[in-house]
């Protein structure tokens, strides 16, 4: 199934179910917010795609975006002086970019194809239970490192397996590349296994960082007075 979405390129990856706060100040995106609020855009839905490099996407570098993104649904919007907005949205469903339209609106529009999860290979209730438990354990180890600030979000036991990997990953600090890899993976069991691997890697890194016996600044070379 194909659809058309307004696009909001960002320097970060939005997951399905993720929380997205935005400060809107550019004229074209202020107009997008107005169109969303006025429901000129159906269901107050727009597409979030991650920029591969830099901070902005113009007509001459639309190829700088990743091909897979996630829709966001506008939740709340607060207008500020000068026409700016503080808005919140939540991630909904994945899509693949097929075609970019730079002329029909002040902001980018895209023809997209929806990207649902596939049926996992060698699926079984036992395998799902083992992967789910292992991923949750890796999430717990990550937070046990003591280096993660902020509140910890533990998905409930009733969380859908397809959503669990995103809920766990969104509660941790991962690179843009890692997050994009997770977003693009359509096998929920492979995605859950990947999340476990990433969280164990990060937990080990944080454990070793805490084990450094002296402040890291002591290892830095003193600047030359010349």
mmCIF file of the C-alpha atoms, coordinates in Angstrom:
data_MODEL
# 
_entry.id   MODEL 
# 
loop_
_atom_site.group_PDB 
_atom_site.id 
_atom_site.type_symbol 
_atom_site.label_atom_id 
_atom_site.label_alt_id 
_atom_site.label_comp_id 
_atom_site.label_asym_id 
_atom_site.label_entity_id 
_atom_site.label_seq_id 
_atom_site.pdbx_PDB_ins_code 
_atom_site.Cartn_x 
_atom_site.Cartn_y 
_atom_site.Cartn_z 
_atom_site.occupancy 
_atom_site.B_iso_or_equiv 
_atom_site.pdbx_formal_charge 
_atom_site.auth_seq_id 
_atom_site.auth_comp_id 
_atom_site.auth_asym_id 
_atom_site.auth_atom_id 
_atom_site.pdbx_PDB_model_num 
ATOM 1   C CA . UNK A 1 1   ? 0.000  0.000   0.000  1.00 0.00 ? 1   UNK A CA 1 
ATOM 2   C CA . UNK A 1 2   ? 1.304  3.451   -0.958 1.00 0.00 ? 2   UNK A CA 1 
ATOM 3   C CA . UNK A 1 3   ? 0.611  6.789   0.689  1.00 0.00 ? 3   UNK A CA 1 
ATOM 4   C CA . UNK A 1 4   ? 1.843  10.386  0.685  1.00 0.00 ? 4   UNK A CA 1 
ATOM 5   C CA . UNK A 1 5   ? 3.328  12.006  3.779  1.00 0.00 ? 5   UNK A CA 1 
ATOM 6   C CA . UNK A 1 6   ? 4.851  15.367  4.660  1.00 0.00 ? 6   UNK A CA 1 
ATOM 7   C CA . UNK A 1 7   ? 8.435  14.793  5.775  1.00 0.00 ? 7   UNK A CA 1 
ATOM 8   C CA . UNK A 1 8   ? 10.330 16.123  8.760  1.00 0.00 ? 8   UNK A CA 1 
ATOM 9   C CA . UNK A 1 9   ? 14.048 15.238  8.428  1.00 0.00 ? 9   UNK A CA 1 
ATOM 10  C CA . UNK A 1 10  ? 15.840 14.954  11.767 1.00 0.00 ? 10  UNK A CA 1 
ATOM 11  C CA . UNK A 1 11  ? 19.281 14.083  13.055 1.00 0.00 ? 11  UNK A CA 1 
ATOM 12  C CA . UNK A 1 12  ? 17.846 11.248  15.162 1.00 0.00 ? 12  UNK A CA 1 
ATOM 13  C CA . UNK A 1 13  ? 15.810 8.070   14.652 1.00 0.00 ? 13  UNK A CA 1 
ATOM 14  C CA . UNK A 1 14  ? 12.188 7.803   15.771 1.00 0.00 ? 14  UNK A CA 1 
ATOM 15  C CA . UNK A 1 15  ? 10.896 4.356   16.765 1.00 0.00 ? 15  UNK A CA 1 
ATOM 16  C CA . UNK A 1 16  ? 7.291  3.156   16.680 1.00 0.00 ? 16  UNK A CA 1 
ATOM 17  C CA . UNK A 1 17  ? 5.876  4.025   20.094 1.00 0.00 ? 17  UNK A CA 1 
ATOM 18  C CA . UNK A 1 18  ? 8.647  6.539   20.740 1.00 0.00 ? 18  UNK A CA 1 
ATOM 19  C CA . UNK A 1 19  ? 8.127  10.032  22.190 1.00 0.00 ? 19  UNK A CA 1 
ATOM 20  C CA . UNK A 1 20  ? 9.136  12.976  19.991 1.00 0.00 ? 20  UNK A CA 1 
ATOM 21  C CA . UNK A 1 21  ? 9.428  16.530  21.390 1.00 0.00 ? 21  UNK A CA 1 
ATOM 22  C CA . UNK A 1 22  ? 10.178 19.225  18.804 1.00 0.00 ? 22  UNK A CA 1 
ATOM 23  C CA . UNK A 1 23  ? 10.853 22.950  18.841 1.00 0.00 ? 23  UNK A CA 1 
ATOM 24  C CA . UNK A 1 24  ? 9.582  24.345  15.529 1.00 0.00 ? 24  UNK A CA 1 
ATOM 25  C CA . UNK A 1 25  ? 11.076 27.604  14.311 1.00 0.00 ? 25  UNK A CA 1 
ATOM 26  C CA . UNK A 1 26  ? 11.698 27.293  10.553 1.00 0.00 ? 26  UNK A CA 1 
ATOM 27  C CA . UNK A 1 27  ? 8.921  28.881  8.438  1.00 0.00 ? 27  UNK A CA 1 
ATOM 28  C CA . UNK A 1 28  ? 8.263  25.757  6.348  1.00 0.00 ? 28  UNK A CA 1 
ATOM 29  C CA . UNK A 1 29  ? 7.876  23.542  9.416  1.00 0.00 ? 29  UNK A CA 1 
ATOM 30  C CA . UNK A 1 30  ? 5.748  26.160  11.177 1.00 0.00 ? 30  UNK A CA 1 
ATOM 31  C CA . UNK A 1 31  ? 3.457  25.881  8.175  1.00 0.00 ? 31  UNK A CA 1 
ATOM 32  C CA . UNK A 1 32  ? 3.533  22.094  8.475  1.00 0.00 ? 32  UNK A CA 1 
ATOM 33  C CA . UNK A 1 33  ? 2.411  22.337  12.109 1.00 0.00 ? 33  UNK A CA 1 
ATOM 34  C CA . UNK A 1 34  ? -0.415 24.671  11.095 1.00 0.00 ? 34  UNK A CA 1 
ATOM 35  C CA . UNK A 1 35  ? -1.508 22.212  8.396  1.00 0.00 ? 35  UNK A CA 1 
ATOM 36  C CA . UNK A 1 36  ? -1.424 19.388  10.934 1.00 0.00 ? 36  UNK A CA 1 
ATOM 37  C CA . UNK A 1 37  ? -3.464 21.359  13.478 1.00 0.00 ? 37  UNK A CA 1 
ATOM 38  C CA . UNK A 1 38  ? -5.986 22.412  10.842 1.00 0.00 ? 38  UNK A CA 1 
ATOM 39  C CA . UNK A 1 39  ? -6.164 18.771  9.703  1.00 0.00 ? 39  UNK A CA 1 
ATOM 40  C CA . UNK A 1 40  ? -5.208 19.745  6.171  1.00 0.00 ? 40  UNK A CA 1 
ATOM 41  C CA . UNK A 1 41  ? -2.862 16.786  6.612  1.00 0.00 ? 41  UNK A CA 1 
ATOM 42  C CA . UNK A 1 42  ? -4.896 13.620  7.325  1.00 0.00 ? 42  UNK A CA 1 
ATOM 43  C CA . UNK A 1 43  ? -4.800 12.211  10.862 1.00 0.00 ? 43  UNK A CA 1 
ATOM 44  C CA . UNK A 1 44  ? -2.194 14.815  11.924 1.00 0.00 ? 44  UNK A CA 1 
ATOM 45  C CA . UNK A 1 45  ? 0.444  12.368  10.666 1.00 0.00 ? 45  UNK A CA 1 
ATOM 46  C CA . UNK A 1 46  ? 3.871  13.184  9.210  1.00 0.00 ? 46  UNK A CA 1 
ATOM 47  C CA . UNK A 1 47  ? 6.966  11.200  8.383  1.00 0.00 ? 47  UNK A CA 1 
ATOM 48  C CA . UNK A 1 48  ? 10.242 11.415  10.285 1.00 0.00 ? 48  UNK A CA 1 
ATOM 49  C CA . UNK A 1 49  ? 13.369 10.417  8.398  1.00 0.00 ? 49  UNK A CA 1 
ATOM 50  C CA . UNK A 1 50  ? 16.933 10.553  9.653  1.00 0.00 ? 50  UNK A CA 1 
ATOM 51  C CA . UNK A 1 51  ? 19.579 12.656  7.960  1.00 0.00 ? 51  UNK A CA 1 
ATOM 52  C CA . UNK A 1 52  ? 22.721 10.688  7.144  1.00 0.00 ? 52  UNK A CA 1 
ATOM 53  C CA . UNK A 1 53  ? 24.997 13.686  7.566  1.00 0.00 ? 53  UNK A CA 1 
ATOM 54  C CA . UNK A 1 54  ? 24.670 17.351  8.427  1.00 0.00 ? 54  UNK A CA 1 
ATOM 55  C CA . UNK A 1 55  ? 21.656 19.060  9.958  1.00 0.00 ? 55  UNK A CA 1 
ATOM 56  C CA . UNK A 1 56  ? 19.500 20.128  7.043  1.00 0.00 ? 56  UNK A CA 1 
ATOM 57  C CA . UNK A 1 57  ? 17.991 18.707  3.869  1.00 0.00 ? 57  UNK A CA 1 
ATOM 58  C CA . UNK A 1 58  ? 17.481 20.984  0.878  1.00 0.00 ? 58  UNK A CA 1 
ATOM 59  C CA . UNK A 1 59  ? 16.303 20.422  -2.658 1.00 0.00 ? 59  UNK A CA 1 
ATOM 60  C CA . UNK A 1 60  ? 19.835 19.690  -3.803 1.00 0.00 ? 60  UNK A CA 1 
ATOM 61  C CA . UNK A 1 61  ? 20.607 16.991  -1.217 1.00 0.00 ? 61  UNK A CA 1 
ATOM 62  C CA . UNK A 1 62  ? 17.429 14.997  -0.611 1.00 0.00 ? 62  UNK A CA 1 
ATOM 63  C CA . UNK A 1 63  ? 19.518 11.852  -1.085 1.00 0.00 ? 63  UNK A CA 1 
ATOM 64  C CA . UNK A 1 64  ? 21.155 12.565  2.280  1.00 0.00 ? 64  UNK A CA 1 
ATOM 65  C CA . UNK A 1 65  ? 18.209 10.912  4.063  1.00 0.00 ? 65  UNK A CA 1 
ATOM 66  C CA . UNK A 1 66  ? 17.890 7.259   5.009  1.00 0.00 ? 66  UNK A CA 1 
ATOM 67  C CA . UNK A 1 67  ? 15.328 5.300   2.995  1.00 0.00 ? 67  UNK A CA 1 
ATOM 68  C CA . UNK A 1 68  ? 13.368 3.980   5.998  1.00 0.00 ? 68  UNK A CA 1 
ATOM 69  C CA . UNK A 1 69  ? 11.569 6.253   8.445  1.00 0.00 ? 69  UNK A CA 1 
ATOM 70  C CA . UNK A 1 70  ? 8.717  6.265   10.948 1.00 0.00 ? 70  UNK A CA 1 
ATOM 71  C CA . UNK A 1 71  ? 5.467  8.186   10.983 1.00 0.00 ? 71  UNK A CA 1 
ATOM 72  C CA . UNK A 1 72  ? 4.742  10.543  13.861 1.00 0.00 ? 72  UNK A CA 1 
ATOM 73  C CA . UNK A 1 73  ? 1.293  11.609  15.002 1.00 0.00 ? 73  UNK A CA 1 
ATOM 74  C CA . UNK A 1 74  ? 1.019  15.122  16.402 1.00 0.00 ? 74  UNK A CA 1 
ATOM 75  C CA . UNK A 1 75  ? -0.142 14.998  20.010 1.00 0.00 ? 75  UNK A CA 1 
ATOM 76  C CA . UNK A 1 76  ? 0.140  18.487  21.473 1.00 0.00 ? 76  UNK A CA 1 
ATOM 77  C CA . UNK A 1 77  ? 1.273  21.868  20.166 1.00 0.00 ? 77  UNK A CA 1 
ATOM 78  C CA . UNK A 1 78  ? 1.937  25.075  22.064 1.00 0.00 ? 78  UNK A CA 1 
ATOM 79  C CA . UNK A 1 79  ? 2.354  28.262  20.081 1.00 0.00 ? 79  UNK A CA 1 
ATOM 80  C CA . UNK A 1 80  ? 5.176  30.563  21.141 1.00 0.00 ? 80  UNK A CA 1 
ATOM 81  C CA . UNK A 1 81  ? 6.007  34.186  20.302 1.00 0.00 ? 81  UNK A CA 1 
ATOM 82  C CA . UNK A 1 82  ? 7.130  34.757  16.731 1.00 0.00 ? 82  UNK A CA 1 
ATOM 83  C CA . UNK A 1 83  ? 5.059  31.913  15.329 1.00 0.00 ? 83  UNK A CA 1 
ATOM 84  C CA . UNK A 1 84  ? 7.252  29.193  16.842 1.00 0.00 ? 84  UNK A CA 1 
ATOM 85  C CA . UNK A 1 85  ? 5.857  25.990  18.353 1.00 0.00 ? 85  UNK A CA 1 
ATOM 86  C CA . UNK A 1 86  ? 6.754  23.453  20.976 1.00 0.00 ? 86  UNK A CA 1 
ATOM 87  C CA . UNK A 1 87  ? 5.131  20.196  19.933 1.00 0.00 ? 87  UNK A CA 1 
ATOM 88  C CA . UNK A 1 88  ? 5.044  16.587  21.026 1.00 0.00 ? 88  UNK A CA 1 
ATOM 89  C CA . UNK A 1 89  ? 4.303  13.590  18.833 1.00 0.00 ? 89  UNK A CA 1 
ATOM 90  C CA . UNK A 1 90  ? 4.560  9.825   19.093 1.00 0.00 ? 90  UNK A CA 1 
ATOM 91  C CA . UNK A 1 91  ? 6.011  7.287   16.679 1.00 0.00 ? 91  UNK A CA 1 
ATOM 92  C CA . UNK A 1 92  ? 3.555  5.074   14.858 1.00 0.00 ? 92  UNK A CA 1 
ATOM 93  C CA . UNK A 1 93  ? 4.573  2.910   11.865 1.00 0.00 ? 93  UNK A CA 1 
ATOM 94  C CA . UNK A 1 94  ? 7.531  2.412   9.547  1.00 0.00 ? 94  UNK A CA 1 
ATOM 95  C CA . UNK A 1 95  ? 7.722  3.287   5.897  1.00 0.00 ? 95  UNK A CA 1 
ATOM 96  C CA . UNK A 1 96  ? 10.137 3.208   2.985  1.00 0.00 ? 96  UNK A CA 1 
ATOM 97  C CA . UNK A 1 97  ? 10.722 6.312   0.866  1.00 0.00 ? 97  UNK A CA 1 
ATOM 98  C CA . UNK A 1 98  ? 9.879  5.832   -2.796 1.00 0.00 ? 98  UNK A CA 1 
ATOM 99  C CA . UNK A 1 99  ? 9.728  9.340   -4.224 1.00 0.00 ? 99  UNK A CA 1 
ATOM 100 C CA . UNK A 1 100 ? 10.402 12.870  -2.941 1.00 0.00 ? 100 UNK A CA 1 
ATOM 101 C CA . UNK A 1 101 ? 8.324  15.876  -3.977 1.00 0.00 ? 101 UNK A CA 1 
ATOM 102 C CA . UNK A 1 102 ? 10.056 19.233  -3.416 1.00 0.00 ? 102 UNK A CA 1 
ATOM 103 C CA . UNK A 1 103 ? 7.563  21.442  -5.284 1.00 0.00 ? 103 UNK A CA 1 
ATOM 104 C CA . UNK A 1 104 ? 3.983  20.792  -4.135 1.00 0.00 ? 104 UNK A CA 1 
ATOM 105 C CA . UNK A 1 105 ? 4.349  22.261  -0.629 1.00 0.00 ? 105 UNK A CA 1 
ATOM 106 C CA . UNK A 1 106 ? 6.757  24.489  1.332  1.00 0.00 ? 106 UNK A CA 1 
ATOM 107 C CA . UNK A 1 107 ? 7.964  21.325  3.098  1.00 0.00 ? 107 UNK A CA 1 
ATOM 108 C CA . UNK A 1 108 ? 9.029  18.004  1.585  1.00 0.00 ? 108 UNK A CA 1 
ATOM 109 C CA . UNK A 1 109 ? 6.400  15.453  0.590  1.00 0.00 ? 109 UNK A CA 1 
ATOM 110 C CA . UNK A 1 110 ? 7.117  11.793  -0.035 1.00 0.00 ? 110 UNK A CA 1 
ATOM 111 C CA . UNK A 1 111 ? 5.441  8.848   -1.660 1.00 0.00 ? 111 UNK A CA 1 
ATOM 112 C CA . UNK A 1 112 ? 5.975  5.987   0.777  1.00 0.00 ? 112 UNK A CA 1 
ATOM 113 C CA . UNK A 1 113 ? 5.387  2.279   1.113  1.00 0.00 ? 113 UNK A CA 1 
ATOM 114 C CA . UNK A 1 114 ? 4.449  0.866   4.511  1.00 0.00 ? 114 UNK A CA 1 
ATOM 115 C CA . UNK A 1 115 ? 6.945  -1.532  6.055  1.00 0.00 ? 115 UNK A CA 1 
ATOM 116 C CA . UNK A 1 116 ? 5.237  -4.045  8.384  1.00 0.00 ? 116 UNK A CA 1 
ATOM 117 C CA . UNK A 1 117 ? 6.987  -6.824  10.276 1.00 0.00 ? 117 UNK A CA 1 
ATOM 118 C CA . UNK A 1 118 ? 7.347  -10.190 8.589  1.00 0.00 ? 118 UNK A CA 1 
ATOM 119 C CA . UNK A 1 119 ? 6.570  -13.593 10.073 1.00 0.00 ? 119 UNK A CA 1 
ATOM 120 C CA . UNK A 1 120 ? 9.757  -14.793 11.819 1.00 0.00 ? 120 UNK A CA 1 
ATOM 121 C CA . UNK A 1 121 ? 11.505 -17.921 10.620 1.00 0.00 ? 121 UNK A CA 1 
ATOM 122 C CA . UNK A 1 122 ? 11.674 -20.856 13.059 1.00 0.00 ? 122 UNK A CA 1 
ATOM 123 C CA . UNK A 1 123 ? 9.133  -19.158 15.276 1.00 0.00 ? 123 UNK A CA 1 
ATOM 124 C CA . UNK A 1 124 ? 7.845  -20.842 18.423 1.00 0.00 ? 124 UNK A CA 1 
ATOM 125 C CA . UNK A 1 125 ? 6.454  -19.747 21.812 1.00 0.00 ? 125 UNK A CA 1 
ATOM 126 C CA . UNK A 1 126 ? 9.566  -21.084 23.542 1.00 0.00 ? 126 UNK A CA 1 
ATOM 127 C CA . UNK A 1 127 ? 11.934 -19.157 21.303 1.00 0.00 ? 127 UNK A CA 1 
ATOM 128 C CA . UNK A 1 128 ? 9.949  -15.969 21.783 1.00 0.00 ? 128 UNK A CA 1 
ATOM 129 C CA . UNK A 1 129 ? 10.014 -16.391 25.551 1.00 0.00 ? 129 UNK A CA 1 
ATOM 130 C CA . UNK A 1 130 ? 13.786 -17.024 25.625 1.00 0.00 ? 130 UNK A CA 1 
ATOM 131 C CA . UNK A 1 131 ? 14.598 -14.035 23.408 1.00 0.00 ? 131 UNK A CA 1 
ATOM 132 C CA . UNK A 1 132 ? 12.278 -11.778 25.350 1.00 0.00 ? 132 UNK A CA 1 
ATOM 133 C CA . UNK A 1 133 ? 13.829 -12.780 28.688 1.00 0.00 ? 133 UNK A CA 1 
ATOM 134 C CA . UNK A 1 134 ? 17.372 -12.389 27.324 1.00 0.00 ? 134 UNK A CA 1 
ATOM 135 C CA . UNK A 1 135 ? 16.648 -8.918  25.933 1.00 0.00 ? 135 UNK A CA 1 
ATOM 136 C CA . UNK A 1 136 ? 15.057 -7.786  29.190 1.00 0.00 ? 136 UNK A CA 1 
ATOM 137 C CA . UNK A 1 137 ? 18.066 -9.098  31.106 1.00 0.00 ? 137 UNK A CA 1 
ATOM 138 C CA . UNK A 1 138 ? 20.431 -7.133  28.834 1.00 0.00 ? 138 UNK A CA 1 
ATOM 139 C CA . UNK A 1 139 ? 18.313 -4.031  29.420 1.00 0.00 ? 139 UNK A CA 1 
ATOM 140 C CA . UNK A 1 140 ? 18.600 -4.560  33.186 1.00 0.00 ? 140 UNK A CA 1 
ATOM 141 C CA . UNK A 1 141 ? 22.384 -5.002  32.971 1.00 0.00 ? 141 UNK A CA 1 
ATOM 142 C CA . UNK A 1 142 ? 22.639 -1.792  30.982 1.00 0.00 ? 142 UNK A CA 1 
ATOM 143 C CA . UNK A 1 143 ? 20.858 0.181   33.674 1.00 0.00 ? 143 UNK A CA 1 
ATOM 144 C CA . UNK A 1 144 ? 22.782 -1.614  36.413 1.00 0.00 ? 144 UNK A CA 1 
ATOM 145 C CA . UNK A 1 145 ? 25.925 0.041   35.044 1.00 0.00 ? 145 UNK A CA 1 
ATOM 146 C CA . UNK A 1 146 ? 24.816 3.170   36.889 1.00 0.00 ? 146 UNK A CA 1 
ATOM 147 C CA . UNK A 1 147 ? 25.871 5.398   34.014 1.00 0.00 ? 147 UNK A CA 1 
ATOM 148 C CA . UNK A 1 148 ? 22.407 5.887   32.535 1.00 0.00 ? 148 UNK A CA 1 
ATOM 149 C CA . UNK A 1 149 ? 20.739 9.018   33.849 1.00 0.00 ? 149 UNK A CA 1 
ATOM 150 C CA . UNK A 1 150 ? 17.032 9.674   33.869 1.00 0.00 ? 150 UNK A CA 1 
ATOM 151 C CA . UNK A 1 151 ? 14.073 7.462   34.694 1.00 0.00 ? 151 UNK A CA 1 
ATOM 152 C CA . UNK A 1 152 ? 14.108 3.834   33.671 1.00 0.00 ? 152 UNK A CA 1 
ATOM 153 C CA . UNK A 1 153 ? 11.220 2.610   31.534 1.00 0.00 ? 153 UNK A CA 1 
ATOM 154 C CA . UNK A 1 154 ? 10.554 -1.106  31.928 1.00 0.00 ? 154 UNK A CA 1 
ATOM 155 C CA . UNK A 1 155 ? 8.051  -2.485  29.396 1.00 0.00 ? 155 UNK A CA 1 
ATOM 156 C CA . UNK A 1 156 ? 5.283  -4.543  30.969 1.00 0.00 ? 156 UNK A CA 1 
ATOM 157 C CA . UNK A 1 157 ? 5.093  -8.276  30.492 1.00 0.00 ? 157 UNK A CA 1 
ATOM 158 C CA . UNK A 1 158 ? 2.118  -7.800  28.183 1.00 0.00 ? 158 UNK A CA 1 
ATOM 159 C CA . UNK A 1 159 ? 4.182  -5.768  25.690 1.00 0.00 ? 159 UNK A CA 1 
ATOM 160 C CA . UNK A 1 160 ? 3.828  -7.072  22.156 1.00 0.00 ? 160 UNK A CA 1 
ATOM 161 C CA . UNK A 1 161 ? 6.956  -8.864  20.963 1.00 0.00 ? 161 UNK A CA 1 
ATOM 162 C CA . UNK A 1 162 ? 7.091  -6.700  17.864 1.00 0.00 ? 162 UNK A CA 1 
ATOM 163 C CA . UNK A 1 163 ? 7.176  -3.563  20.042 1.00 0.00 ? 163 UNK A CA 1 
ATOM 164 C CA . UNK A 1 164 ? 9.409  -4.841  22.850 1.00 0.00 ? 164 UNK A CA 1 
ATOM 165 C CA . UNK A 1 165 ? 12.688 -4.309  21.006 1.00 0.00 ? 165 UNK A CA 1 
ATOM 166 C CA . UNK A 1 166 ? 11.801 -0.683  20.278 1.00 0.00 ? 166 UNK A CA 1 
ATOM 167 C CA . UNK A 1 167 ? 10.669 -0.032  23.847 1.00 0.00 ? 167 UNK A CA 1 
ATOM 168 C CA . UNK A 1 168 ? 13.928 -1.418  25.252 1.00 0.00 ? 168 UNK A CA 1 
ATOM 169 C CA . UNK A 1 169 ? 16.154 0.352   22.724 1.00 0.00 ? 169 UNK A CA 1 
ATOM 170 C CA . UNK A 1 170 ? 14.386 3.690   23.133 1.00 0.00 ? 170 UNK A CA 1 
ATOM 171 C CA . UNK A 1 171 ? 15.173 3.614   26.861 1.00 0.00 ? 171 UNK A CA 1 
ATOM 172 C CA . UNK A 1 172 ? 18.940 3.427   26.179 1.00 0.00 ? 172 UNK A CA 1 
ATOM 173 C CA . UNK A 1 173 ? 21.567 5.525   24.466 1.00 0.00 ? 173 UNK A CA 1 
ATOM 174 C CA . UNK A 1 174 ? 22.520 4.022   21.100 1.00 0.00 ? 174 UNK A CA 1 
ATOM 175 C CA . UNK A 1 175 ? 24.205 5.464   18.037 1.00 0.00 ? 175 UNK A CA 1 
ATOM 176 C CA . UNK A 1 176 ? 22.155 6.742   15.117 1.00 0.00 ? 176 UNK A CA 1 
ATOM 177 C CA . UNK A 1 177 ? 23.457 3.864   13.002 1.00 0.00 ? 177 UNK A CA 1 
ATOM 178 C CA . UNK A 1 178 ? 22.402 1.289   15.610 1.00 0.00 ? 178 UNK A CA 1 
ATOM 179 C CA . UNK A 1 179 ? 18.938 2.812   15.898 1.00 0.00 ? 179 UNK A CA 1 
ATOM 180 C CA . UNK A 1 180 ? 18.507 2.971   12.148 1.00 0.00 ? 180 UNK A CA 1 
ATOM 181 C CA . UNK A 1 181 ? 19.496 -0.695  11.847 1.00 0.00 ? 181 UNK A CA 1 
ATOM 182 C CA . UNK A 1 182 ? 16.804 -1.598  14.366 1.00 0.00 ? 182 UNK A CA 1 
ATOM 183 C CA . UNK A 1 183 ? 14.226 0.534   12.592 1.00 0.00 ? 183 UNK A CA 1 
ATOM 184 C CA . UNK A 1 184 ? 14.881 -1.184  9.277  1.00 0.00 ? 184 UNK A CA 1 
ATOM 185 C CA . UNK A 1 185 ? 14.795 -4.754  10.627 1.00 0.00 ? 185 UNK A CA 1 
ATOM 186 C CA . UNK A 1 186 ? 11.417 -6.344  9.840  1.00 0.00 ? 186 UNK A CA 1 
ATOM 187 C CA . UNK A 1 187 ? 11.879 -9.692  11.610 1.00 0.00 ? 187 UNK A CA 1 
ATOM 188 C CA . UNK A 1 188 ? 10.817 -9.027  15.235 1.00 0.00 ? 188 UNK A CA 1 
ATOM 189 C CA . UNK A 1 189 ? 12.905 -11.902 16.622 1.00 0.00 ? 189 UNK A CA 1 
ATOM 190 C CA . UNK A 1 190 ? 16.038 -10.795 14.768 1.00 0.00 ? 190 UNK A CA 1 
ATOM 191 C CA . UNK A 1 191 ? 15.396 -7.264  15.996 1.00 0.00 ? 191 UNK A CA 1 
ATOM 192 C CA . UNK A 1 192 ? 15.042 -8.439  19.585 1.00 0.00 ? 192 UNK A CA 1 
ATOM 193 C CA . UNK A 1 193 ? 18.271 -10.437 19.323 1.00 0.00 ? 193 UNK A CA 1 
ATOM 194 C CA . UNK A 1 194 ? 20.035 -7.381  17.883 1.00 0.00 ? 194 UNK A CA 1 
ATOM 195 C CA . UNK A 1 195 ? 18.794 -5.216  20.754 1.00 0.00 ? 195 UNK A CA 1 
ATOM 196 C CA . UNK A 1 196 ? 20.165 -7.728  23.254 1.00 0.00 ? 196 UNK A CA 1 
ATOM 197 C CA . UNK A 1 197 ? 23.571 -7.699  21.539 1.00 0.00 ? 197 UNK A CA 1 
ATOM 198 C CA . UNK A 1 198 ? 23.690 -3.890  21.435 1.00 0.00 ? 198 UNK A CA 1 
ATOM 199 C CA . UNK A 1 199 ? 22.700 -3.474  25.081 1.00 0.00 ? 199 UNK A CA 1 
ATOM 200 C CA . UNK A 1 200 ? 25.238 -6.031  26.273 1.00 0.00 ? 200 UNK A CA 1 
ATOM 201 C CA . UNK A 1 201 ? 27.900 -4.230  24.246 1.00 0.00 ? 201 UNK A CA 1 
ATOM 202 C CA . UNK A 1 202 ? 26.977 -0.874  25.763 1.00 0.00 ? 202 UNK A CA 1 
ATOM 203 C CA . UNK A 1 203 ? 26.749 -2.302  29.282 1.00 0.00 ? 203 UNK A CA 1 
ATOM 204 C CA . UNK A 1 204 ? 30.258 -3.758  28.959 1.00 0.00 ? 204 UNK A CA 1 
ATOM 205 C CA . UNK A 1 205 ? 31.599 -0.486  27.644 1.00 0.00 ? 205 UNK A CA 1 
ATOM 206 C CA . UNK A 1 206 ? 30.079 1.432   30.546 1.00 0.00 ? 206 UNK A CA 1 
ATOM 207 C CA . UNK A 1 207 ? 31.374 -1.140  33.045 1.00 0.00 ? 207 UNK A CA 1 
ATOM 208 C CA . UNK A 1 208 ? 34.928 -0.737  31.729 1.00 0.00 ? 208 UNK A CA 1 
ATOM 209 C CA . UNK A 1 209 ? 34.590 3.039   31.746 1.00 0.00 ? 209 UNK A CA 1 
ATOM 210 C CA . UNK A 1 210 ? 33.648 2.981   35.427 1.00 0.00 ? 210 UNK A CA 1 
ATOM 211 C CA . UNK A 1 211 ? 36.605 0.691   36.116 1.00 0.00 ? 211 UNK A CA 1 
ATOM 212 C CA . UNK A 1 212 ? 39.165 3.324   35.057 1.00 0.00 ? 212 UNK A CA 1 
ATOM 213 C CA . UNK A 1 213 ? 41.118 3.899   38.312 1.00 0.00 ? 213 UNK A CA 1 
ATOM 214 C CA . UNK A 1 214 ? 41.934 7.567   37.714 1.00 0.00 ? 214 UNK A CA 1 
ATOM 215 C CA . UNK A 1 215 ? 40.066 10.508  36.180 1.00 0.00 ? 215 UNK A CA 1 
ATOM 216 C CA . UNK A 1 216 ? 40.268 10.391  32.387 1.00 0.00 ? 216 UNK A CA 1 
ATOM 217 C CA . UNK A 1 217 ? 41.609 13.950  32.400 1.00 0.00 ? 217 UNK A CA 1 
ATOM 218 C CA . UNK A 1 218 ? 44.856 12.627  33.919 1.00 0.00 ? 218 UNK A CA 1 
ATOM 219 C CA . UNK A 1 219 ? 45.530 10.669  30.757 1.00 0.00 ? 219 UNK A CA 1 
ATOM 220 C CA . UNK A 1 220 ? 45.234 13.731  28.561 1.00 0.00 ? 220 UNK A CA 1 
ATOM 221 C CA . UNK A 1 221 ? 48.440 15.328  27.345 1.00 0.00 ? 221 UNK A CA 1 
ATOM 222 C CA . UNK A 1 222 ? 49.028 18.735  28.903 1.00 0.00 ? 222 UNK A CA 1 
ATOM 223 C CA . UNK A 1 223 ? 48.734 21.523  26.330 1.00 0.00 ? 223 UNK A CA 1 
ATOM 224 C CA . UNK A 1 224 ? 51.919 23.209  25.245 1.00 0.00 ? 224 UNK A CA 1 
ATOM 225 C CA . UNK A 1 225 ? 52.502 26.744  26.453 1.00 0.00 ? 225 UNK A CA 1 
ATOM 226 C CA . UNK A 1 226 ? 53.733 27.529  22.957 1.00 0.00 ? 226 UNK A CA 1 
# 
